[in-house]
């Protein structure tokens, strides 16, 4: 499998991808993985099978991002609001997380992927925390794609946590009030050592961020699709990147 991965990286022309400019691939792509439940409902299947199908989409998109040279991929896997779902569905999602980490670890590690997480994972079941810790410790020195799994993540919660940490450092005189600016604030975010996402993708037809990377998305390009996440494949990712490359990113400036 590792040899196949290397072969695909060196032979991008064999795929039927759009005419992508390989010098303008987004450094950081973030995806709101939405539509698993709708995918299952359309097929009269349990929601759990929709989530399982969504995991298969993750496998494809991670490989494609790595092949294209994306440096960071952040996947919105479980939000702070998802705890309001039925207990049975939550348990299924937690089991899928553990299964994914166990089944995919060897291949991801062999292909130099860093398995990271963002969010308050202290509230996740112990077995989830243990698998995440193990995966990160074993892959943290890898040099390839950084895969961020956003778990028990909420954009507002992240900002509140940052304010609490800044307040504590002010009280302890580790920083001064005059030092507080956007750059310093960003260092207190879960994504402190990462660039802001260049491109945020949301499938399923919904047109909102849903509390995802609120601070970091200030100048991100947004791309929406009616396709439910389990049906989101390499072709859709390539289309999103192709559209991204046509946009004029000025960051509030005038060219």
PDB file of C-alpha atoms in Angstrom:
ATOM      1  CA  UNK A   1       0.000   0.000   0.000  1.00  0.00           C
ATOM      2  CA  UNK A   2       2.864   2.367   0.771  1.00  0.00           C
ATOM      3  CA  UNK A   3       4.308   1.773  -2.688  1.00  0.00           C
ATOM      4  CA  UNK A   4       0.894   2.484  -4.216  1.00  0.00           C
ATOM      5  CA  UNK A   5       0.710   5.741  -2.259  1.00  0.00           C
ATOM      6  CA  UNK A   6       4.135   6.802  -3.544  1.00  0.00           C
ATOM      7  CA  UNK A   7       3.255   5.816  -7.094  1.00  0.00           C
ATOM      8  CA  UNK A   8       0.076   7.903  -7.071  1.00  0.00           C
ATOM      9  CA  UNK A   9       1.922  10.928  -5.739  1.00  0.00           C
ATOM     10  CA  UNK A  10       4.426  10.757  -8.584  1.00  0.00           C
ATOM     11  CA  UNK A  11       1.837  10.075 -11.259  1.00  0.00           C
ATOM     12  CA  UNK A  12      -0.901  12.645 -10.728  1.00  0.00           C
ATOM     13  CA  UNK A  13      -1.565  12.796 -14.442  1.00  0.00           C
ATOM     14  CA  UNK A  14      -3.107   9.297 -14.492  1.00  0.00           C
ATOM     15  CA  UNK A  15      -6.270  10.509 -12.762  1.00  0.00           C
ATOM     16  CA  UNK A  16      -9.186  12.279 -14.414  1.00  0.00           C
ATOM     17  CA  UNK A  17      -8.800  15.351 -12.236  1.00  0.00           C
ATOM     18  CA  UNK A  18      -9.566  18.885 -13.424  1.00  0.00           C
ATOM     19  CA  UNK A  19      -6.724  21.031 -14.687  1.00  0.00           C
ATOM     20  CA  UNK A  20      -5.352  21.850 -11.250  1.00  0.00           C
ATOM     21  CA  UNK A  21      -2.445  24.205 -10.748  1.00  0.00           C
ATOM     22  CA  UNK A  22      -0.217  22.102  -8.513  1.00  0.00           C
ATOM     23  CA  UNK A  23       1.590  25.253  -7.360  1.00  0.00           C
ATOM     24  CA  UNK A  24      -1.647  26.642  -5.901  1.00  0.00           C
ATOM     25  CA  UNK A  25      -2.948  23.713  -3.875  1.00  0.00           C
ATOM     26  CA  UNK A  26      -4.517  24.967  -0.615  1.00  0.00           C
ATOM     27  CA  UNK A  27      -2.121  24.478   2.265  1.00  0.00           C
ATOM     28  CA  UNK A  28      -4.953  23.852   4.736  1.00  0.00           C
ATOM     29  CA  UNK A  29      -8.341  22.369   3.847  1.00  0.00           C
ATOM     30  CA  UNK A  30     -11.098  21.983   6.443  1.00  0.00           C
ATOM     31  CA  UNK A  31     -14.238  19.937   5.872  1.00  0.00           C
ATOM     32  CA  UNK A  32     -17.585  19.876   7.682  1.00  0.00           C
ATOM     33  CA  UNK A  33     -18.508  16.223   7.165  1.00  0.00           C
ATOM     34  CA  UNK A  34     -22.274  16.575   6.925  1.00  0.00           C
ATOM     35  CA  UNK A  35     -25.035  14.455   5.448  1.00  0.00           C
ATOM     36  CA  UNK A  36     -24.397  10.969   6.840  1.00  0.00           C
ATOM     37  CA  UNK A  37     -27.892  10.785   8.343  1.00  0.00           C
ATOM     38  CA  UNK A  38     -29.561  12.041   5.180  1.00  0.00           C
ATOM     39  CA  UNK A  39     -27.576   9.577   3.091  1.00  0.00           C
ATOM     40  CA  UNK A  40     -28.848   6.721   5.259  1.00  0.00           C
ATOM     41  CA  UNK A  41     -32.438   8.017   5.296  1.00  0.00           C
ATOM     42  CA  UNK A  42     -32.544   8.171   1.484  1.00  0.00           C
ATOM     43  CA  UNK A  43     -31.668   4.479   1.470  1.00  0.00           C
ATOM     44  CA  UNK A  44     -33.946   3.488   4.365  1.00  0.00           C
ATOM     45  CA  UNK A  45     -30.896   2.537   6.414  1.00  0.00           C
ATOM     46  CA  UNK A  46     -30.063   3.186  10.093  1.00  0.00           C
ATOM     47  CA  UNK A  47     -28.137   6.407  10.762  1.00  0.00           C
ATOM     48  CA  UNK A  48     -25.251   4.302  12.089  1.00  0.00           C
ATOM     49  CA  UNK A  49     -24.697   2.892   8.602  1.00  0.00           C
ATOM     50  CA  UNK A  50     -24.611   6.420   7.246  1.00  0.00           C
ATOM     51  CA  UNK A  51     -21.800   7.271   9.657  1.00  0.00           C
ATOM     52  CA  UNK A  52     -19.986   4.075   8.685  1.00  0.00           C
ATOM     53  CA  UNK A  53     -20.234   5.053   5.019  1.00  0.00           C
ATOM     54  CA  UNK A  54     -18.881   8.470   5.993  1.00  0.00           C
ATOM     55  CA  UNK A  55     -15.727   6.812   7.341  1.00  0.00           C
ATOM     56  CA  UNK A  56     -15.086   5.328   3.905  1.00  0.00           C
ATOM     57  CA  UNK A  57     -15.258   8.840   2.456  1.00  0.00           C
ATOM     58  CA  UNK A  58     -12.655   9.950   5.011  1.00  0.00           C
ATOM     59  CA  UNK A  59     -10.256   7.273   3.785  1.00  0.00           C
ATOM     60  CA  UNK A  60     -10.547   8.471   0.184  1.00  0.00           C
ATOM     61  CA  UNK A  61     -10.253  12.184   0.957  1.00  0.00           C
ATOM     62  CA  UNK A  62      -7.245  11.752   3.270  1.00  0.00           C
ATOM     63  CA  UNK A  63      -5.406   9.821   0.554  1.00  0.00           C
ATOM     64  CA  UNK A  64      -6.315  12.373  -2.103  1.00  0.00           C
ATOM     65  CA  UNK A  65      -5.219  15.335   0.023  1.00  0.00           C
ATOM     66  CA  UNK A  66      -1.920  13.612   0.682  1.00  0.00           C
ATOM     67  CA  UNK A  67      -1.498  12.842  -3.015  1.00  0.00           C
ATOM     68  CA  UNK A  68      -2.172  16.451  -4.015  1.00  0.00           C
ATOM     69  CA  UNK A  69       0.249  17.863  -1.471  1.00  0.00           C
ATOM     70  CA  UNK A  70      -2.221  19.405   0.981  1.00  0.00           C
ATOM     71  CA  UNK A  71      -0.327  20.033   4.233  1.00  0.00           C
ATOM     72  CA  UNK A  72      -3.211  20.197   6.721  1.00  0.00           C
ATOM     73  CA  UNK A  73      -6.626  18.530   6.604  1.00  0.00           C
ATOM     74  CA  UNK A  74      -9.083  19.311   9.403  1.00  0.00           C
ATOM     75  CA  UNK A  75     -12.219  17.189   9.607  1.00  0.00           C
ATOM     76  CA  UNK A  76     -15.200  18.246  11.745  1.00  0.00           C
ATOM     77  CA  UNK A  77     -15.927  14.849  13.262  1.00  0.00           C
ATOM     78  CA  UNK A  78     -17.903  15.570  16.456  1.00  0.00           C
ATOM     79  CA  UNK A  79     -19.109  18.968  17.663  1.00  0.00           C
ATOM     80  CA  UNK A  80     -19.875  20.207  21.167  1.00  0.00           C
ATOM     81  CA  UNK A  81     -23.540  20.216  20.119  1.00  0.00           C
ATOM     82  CA  UNK A  82     -23.490  16.587  18.979  1.00  0.00           C
ATOM     83  CA  UNK A  83     -23.811  15.447  22.599  1.00  0.00           C
ATOM     84  CA  UNK A  84     -27.500  16.327  22.233  1.00  0.00           C
ATOM     85  CA  UNK A  85     -27.996  13.403  19.848  1.00  0.00           C
ATOM     86  CA  UNK A  86     -29.442  10.050  21.020  1.00  0.00           C
ATOM     87  CA  UNK A  87     -27.075   8.091  23.272  1.00  0.00           C
ATOM     88  CA  UNK A  88     -27.117   5.126  20.898  1.00  0.00           C
ATOM     89  CA  UNK A  89     -25.921   7.303  18.011  1.00  0.00           C
ATOM     90  CA  UNK A  90     -23.197   8.899  20.141  1.00  0.00           C
ATOM     91  CA  UNK A  91     -21.957   5.463  21.220  1.00  0.00           C
ATOM     92  CA  UNK A  92     -21.883   4.398  17.570  1.00  0.00           C
ATOM     93  CA  UNK A  93     -19.836   7.463  16.609  1.00  0.00           C
ATOM     94  CA  UNK A  94     -17.330   6.852  19.408  1.00  0.00           C
ATOM     95  CA  UNK A  95     -16.940   3.224  18.344  1.00  0.00           C
ATOM     96  CA  UNK A  96     -16.397   4.302  14.746  1.00  0.00           C
ATOM     97  CA  UNK A  97     -13.662   6.692  15.901  1.00  0.00           C
ATOM     98  CA  UNK A  98     -11.827   3.922  17.724  1.00  0.00           C
ATOM     99  CA  UNK A  99     -12.263   1.500  14.819  1.00  0.00           C
ATOM    100  CA  UNK A 100     -10.984   4.105  12.344  1.00  0.00           C
ATOM    101  CA  UNK A 101      -7.877   4.829  14.390  1.00  0.00           C
ATOM    102  CA  UNK A 102      -7.100   1.130  14.836  1.00  0.00           C
ATOM    103  CA  UNK A 103      -7.724   0.109  11.224  1.00  0.00           C
ATOM    104  CA  UNK A 104      -6.113   3.093   9.521  1.00  0.00           C
ATOM    105  CA  UNK A 105      -3.174   3.738  11.847  1.00  0.00           C
ATOM    106  CA  UNK A 106      -0.612   1.510  10.138  1.00  0.00           C
ATOM    107  CA  UNK A 107      -1.278   2.855   6.656  1.00  0.00           C
ATOM    108  CA  UNK A 108      -1.432   6.493   7.780  1.00  0.00           C
ATOM    109  CA  UNK A 109       1.777   6.138   9.748  1.00  0.00           C
ATOM    110  CA  UNK A 110       3.518   4.318   6.888  1.00  0.00           C
ATOM    111  CA  UNK A 111       2.662   7.248   4.630  1.00  0.00           C
ATOM    112  CA  UNK A 112       4.069   9.835   7.023  1.00  0.00           C
ATOM    113  CA  UNK A 113       0.679  11.255   8.148  1.00  0.00           C
ATOM    114  CA  UNK A 114       0.442  12.967  11.540  1.00  0.00           C
ATOM    115  CA  UNK A 115      -2.773  12.001  13.380  1.00  0.00           C
ATOM    116  CA  UNK A 116      -3.769  14.975  15.513  1.00  0.00           C
ATOM    117  CA  UNK A 117      -6.948  16.145  17.258  1.00  0.00           C
ATOM    118  CA  UNK A 118      -8.383  19.532  18.176  1.00  0.00           C
ATOM    119  CA  UNK A 119     -11.157  20.219  20.680  1.00  0.00           C
ATOM    120  CA  UNK A 120     -11.777  19.383  24.310  1.00  0.00           C
ATOM    121  CA  UNK A 121     -11.163  15.648  24.094  1.00  0.00           C
ATOM    122  CA  UNK A 122     -11.176  15.274  27.901  1.00  0.00           C
ATOM    123  CA  UNK A 123     -14.926  14.618  27.690  1.00  0.00           C
ATOM    124  CA  UNK A 124     -14.552  11.739  25.228  1.00  0.00           C
ATOM    125  CA  UNK A 125     -14.703   8.134  26.478  1.00  0.00           C
ATOM    126  CA  UNK A 126     -11.401   6.856  27.883  1.00  0.00           C
ATOM    127  CA  UNK A 127     -10.838   4.382  25.067  1.00  0.00           C
ATOM    128  CA  UNK A 128     -11.157   7.211  22.512  1.00  0.00           C
ATOM    129  CA  UNK A 129      -8.669   9.367  24.391  1.00  0.00           C
ATOM    130  CA  UNK A 130      -6.217   6.486  24.658  1.00  0.00           C
ATOM    131  CA  UNK A 131      -6.385   5.706  20.929  1.00  0.00           C
ATOM    132  CA  UNK A 132      -5.971   9.382  20.028  1.00  0.00           C
ATOM    133  CA  UNK A 133      -2.991   9.749  22.347  1.00  0.00           C
ATOM    134  CA  UNK A 134      -1.365   6.592  21.016  1.00  0.00           C
ATOM    135  CA  UNK A 135      -1.888   7.638  17.391  1.00  0.00           C
ATOM    136  CA  UNK A 136      -0.479  11.114  17.987  1.00  0.00           C
ATOM    137  CA  UNK A 137       2.555   9.957  19.969  1.00  0.00           C
ATOM    138  CA  UNK A 138       3.453   7.437  17.279  1.00  0.00           C
ATOM    139  CA  UNK A 139       3.005   9.852  14.366  1.00  0.00           C
ATOM    140  CA  UNK A 140       3.902  13.274  15.760  1.00  0.00           C
ATOM    141  CA  UNK A 141       7.364  13.248  14.177  1.00  0.00           C
ATOM    142  CA  UNK A 142       6.076  12.324  10.707  1.00  0.00           C
ATOM    143  CA  UNK A 143       6.671  14.868   7.949  1.00  0.00           C
ATOM    144  CA  UNK A 144       3.614  14.415   5.737  1.00  0.00           C
ATOM    145  CA  UNK A 145      -0.031  15.484   5.850  1.00  0.00           C
ATOM    146  CA  UNK A 146      -1.264  16.648   9.257  1.00  0.00           C
ATOM    147  CA  UNK A 147      -4.716  15.147   9.816  1.00  0.00           C
ATOM    148  CA  UNK A 148      -6.708  17.074  12.422  1.00  0.00           C
ATOM    149  CA  UNK A 149      -9.794  15.358  13.819  1.00  0.00           C
ATOM    150  CA  UNK A 150     -12.047  18.006  15.392  1.00  0.00           C
ATOM    151  CA  UNK A 151     -13.646  16.147  18.311  1.00  0.00           C
ATOM    152  CA  UNK A 152     -15.905  17.680  20.930  1.00  0.00           C
ATOM    153  CA  UNK A 153     -15.027  20.840  19.056  1.00  0.00           C
ATOM    154  CA  UNK A 154     -16.910  24.133  19.004  1.00  0.00           C
ATOM    155  CA  UNK A 155     -15.651  27.441  17.648  1.00  0.00           C
ATOM    156  CA  UNK A 156     -17.200  29.465  20.446  1.00  0.00           C
ATOM    157  CA  UNK A 157     -15.883  27.106  23.118  1.00  0.00           C
ATOM    158  CA  UNK A 158     -12.425  27.375  21.615  1.00  0.00           C
ATOM    159  CA  UNK A 159     -12.533  31.177  21.834  1.00  0.00           C
ATOM    160  CA  UNK A 160     -13.797  31.063  25.424  1.00  0.00           C
ATOM    161  CA  UNK A 161     -11.009  28.635  26.369  1.00  0.00           C
ATOM    162  CA  UNK A 162      -8.463  30.982  24.791  1.00  0.00           C
ATOM    163  CA  UNK A 163      -9.819  33.944  26.781  1.00  0.00           C
ATOM    164  CA  UNK A 164      -9.558  31.927  30.007  1.00  0.00           C
ATOM    165  CA  UNK A 165      -5.930  31.028  29.298  1.00  0.00           C
ATOM    166  CA  UNK A 166      -5.040  34.607  28.394  1.00  0.00           C
ATOM    167  CA  UNK A 167      -6.719  35.836  31.584  1.00  0.00           C
ATOM    168  CA  UNK A 168      -4.737  33.354  33.663  1.00  0.00           C
ATOM    169  CA  UNK A 169      -1.478  34.440  32.029  1.00  0.00           C
ATOM    170  CA  UNK A 170      -2.354  38.087  32.664  1.00  0.00           C
ATOM    171  CA  UNK A 171      -2.990  37.362  36.336  1.00  0.00           C
ATOM    172  CA  UNK A 172       0.272  35.432  36.587  1.00  0.00           C
ATOM    173  CA  UNK A 173       2.078  38.259  34.755  1.00  0.00           C
ATOM    174  CA  UNK A 174       3.233  35.956  31.953  1.00  0.00           C
ATOM    175  CA  UNK A 175       1.928  38.498  29.462  1.00  0.00           C
ATOM    176  CA  UNK A 176       0.885  42.153  29.627  1.00  0.00           C
ATOM    177  CA  UNK A 177      -2.310  43.745  28.371  1.00  0.00           C
ATOM    178  CA  UNK A 178      -0.382  45.621  25.702  1.00  0.00           C
ATOM    179  CA  UNK A 179       0.866  42.334  24.227  1.00  0.00           C
ATOM    180  CA  UNK A 180      -2.635  41.137  23.396  1.00  0.00           C
ATOM    181  CA  UNK A 181      -3.316  41.340  19.675  1.00  0.00           C
ATOM    182  CA  UNK A 182      -4.596  39.011  16.968  1.00  0.00           C
ATOM    183  CA  UNK A 183      -1.300  37.183  16.603  1.00  0.00           C
ATOM    184  CA  UNK A 184      -1.026  36.478  20.312  1.00  0.00           C
ATOM    185  CA  UNK A 185      -4.687  35.463  20.549  1.00  0.00           C
ATOM    186  CA  UNK A 186      -4.167  32.953  17.749  1.00  0.00           C
ATOM    187  CA  UNK A 187      -1.421  31.284  19.768  1.00  0.00           C
ATOM    188  CA  UNK A 188      -4.012  30.316  22.380  1.00  0.00           C
ATOM    189  CA  UNK A 189      -6.266  28.551  19.895  1.00  0.00           C
ATOM    190  CA  UNK A 190      -6.335  24.770  19.361  1.00  0.00           C
ATOM    191  CA  UNK A 191      -4.773  25.405  15.941  1.00  0.00           C
ATOM    192  CA  UNK A 192      -1.979  27.595  17.291  1.00  0.00           C
ATOM    193  CA  UNK A 193       0.793  25.972  15.246  1.00  0.00           C
ATOM    194  CA  UNK A 194      -1.183  25.736  12.020  1.00  0.00           C
ATOM    195  CA  UNK A 195      -2.087  28.165   9.247  1.00  0.00           C
ATOM    196  CA  UNK A 196      -5.713  29.233   8.991  1.00  0.00           C
ATOM    197  CA  UNK A 197      -7.714  27.117   6.532  1.00  0.00           C
ATOM    198  CA  UNK A 198      -7.482  28.345   2.969  1.00  0.00           C
ATOM    199  CA  UNK A 199     -10.567  26.394   1.949  1.00  0.00           C
ATOM    200  CA  UNK A 200     -13.557  25.202   3.993  1.00  0.00           C
ATOM    201  CA  UNK A 201     -15.785  22.610   2.340  1.00  0.00           C
ATOM    202  CA  UNK A 202     -19.306  21.675   3.390  1.00  0.00           C
ATOM    203  CA  UNK A 203     -21.288  18.982   1.577  1.00  0.00           C
ATOM    204  CA  UNK A 204     -24.979  18.077   2.141  1.00  0.00           C
ATOM    205  CA  UNK A 205     -26.561  21.328   0.948  1.00  0.00           C
ATOM    206  CA  UNK A 206     -26.329  23.288   4.213  1.00  0.00           C
ATOM    207  CA  UNK A 207     -24.908  26.804   3.869  1.00  0.00           C
ATOM    208  CA  UNK A 208     -23.400  27.612   7.243  1.00  0.00           C
ATOM    209  CA  UNK A 209     -20.262  27.025   9.328  1.00  0.00           C
ATOM    210  CA  UNK A 210     -22.092  25.457  12.286  1.00  0.00           C
ATOM    211  CA  UNK A 211     -19.645  26.728  14.920  1.00  0.00           C
ATOM    212  CA  UNK A 212     -16.593  25.450  13.025  1.00  0.00           C
ATOM    213  CA  UNK A 213     -13.262  27.330  13.122  1.00  0.00           C
ATOM    214  CA  UNK A 214     -14.965  30.678  13.707  1.00  0.00           C
ATOM    215  CA  UNK A 215     -11.752  32.561  14.500  1.00  0.00           C
ATOM    216  CA  UNK A 216      -9.652  30.857  11.849  1.00  0.00           C
ATOM    217  CA  UNK A 217     -12.151  31.185   8.992  1.00  0.00           C
ATOM    218  CA  UNK A 218     -12.055  34.995   8.773  1.00  0.00           C
ATOM    219  CA  UNK A 219     -10.620  34.871   5.238  1.00  0.00           C
ATOM    220  CA  UNK A 220     -11.175  31.245   4.292  1.00  0.00           C
ATOM    221  CA  UNK A 221     -12.750  30.477   0.937  1.00  0.00           C
ATOM    222  CA  UNK A 222     -16.041  28.591   1.366  1.00  0.00           C
ATOM    223  CA  UNK A 223     -17.254  25.850  -0.980  1.00  0.00           C
ATOM    224  CA  UNK A 224     -20.636  24.150  -0.659  1.00  0.00           C
ATOM    225  CA  UNK A 225     -22.056  21.060  -2.330  1.00  0.00           C
ATOM    226  CA  UNK A 226     -25.424  19.289  -2.318  1.00  0.00           C
ATOM    227  CA  UNK A 227     -23.685  15.911  -2.183  1.00  0.00           C
ATOM    228  CA  UNK A 228     -23.933  14.104   1.152  1.00  0.00           C
ATOM    229  CA  UNK A 229     -20.617  13.296   2.795  1.00  0.00           C
ATOM    230  CA  UNK A 230     -20.594   9.512   2.108  1.00  0.00           C
ATOM    231  CA  UNK A 231     -20.821  10.332  -1.622  1.00  0.00           C
ATOM    232  CA  UNK A 232     -18.102  12.990  -1.460  1.00  0.00           C
ATOM    233  CA  UNK A 233     -15.185  11.479  -3.366  1.00  0.00           C
ATOM    234  CA  UNK A 234     -11.931  12.569  -4.978  1.00  0.00           C
ATOM    235  CA  UNK A 235     -13.726  14.205  -7.903  1.00  0.00           C
ATOM    236  CA  UNK A 236     -15.661  16.542  -5.596  1.00  0.00           C
ATOM    237  CA  UNK A 237     -12.504  17.489  -3.716  1.00  0.00           C
ATOM    238  CA  UNK A 238     -10.757  18.259  -6.990  1.00  0.00           C
ATOM    239  CA  UNK A 239     -13.715  20.400  -8.101  1.00  0.00           C
ATOM    240  CA  UNK A 240     -13.562  22.366  -4.847  1.00  0.00           C
ATOM    241  CA  UNK A 241      -9.849  22.992  -5.299  1.00  0.00           C
ATOM    242  CA  UNK A 242     -10.314  23.947  -8.939  1.00  0.00           C
ATOM    243  CA  UNK A 243     -12.938  26.530  -7.925  1.00  0.00           C
ATOM    244  CA  UNK A 244     -10.669  27.776  -5.113  1.00  0.00           C
ATOM    245  CA  UNK A 245      -7.862  28.366  -7.607  1.00  0.00           C
ATOM    246  CA  UNK A 246     -10.096  30.637  -9.694  1.00  0.00           C
ATOM    247  CA  UNK A 247     -10.845  32.983  -6.811  1.00  0.00           C
ATOM    248  CA  UNK A 248      -9.130  36.290  -6.165  1.00  0.00           C
ATOM    249  CA  UNK A 249      -7.954  36.239  -2.550  1.00  0.00           C
ATOM    250  CA  UNK A 250      -7.230  39.827  -1.479  1.00  0.00           C
ATOM    251  CA  UNK A 251      -7.591  39.560   2.327  1.00  0.00           C
ATOM    252  CA  UNK A 252      -9.237  42.979   2.435  1.00  0.00           C
ATOM    253  CA  UNK A 253      -6.578  44.614   0.249  1.00  0.00           C
ATOM    254  CA  UNK A 254      -6.793  46.146  -3.209  1.00  0.00           C
ATOM    255  CA  UNK A 255      -4.559  44.783  -5.928  1.00  0.00           C
TER     256      UNK A 255
END
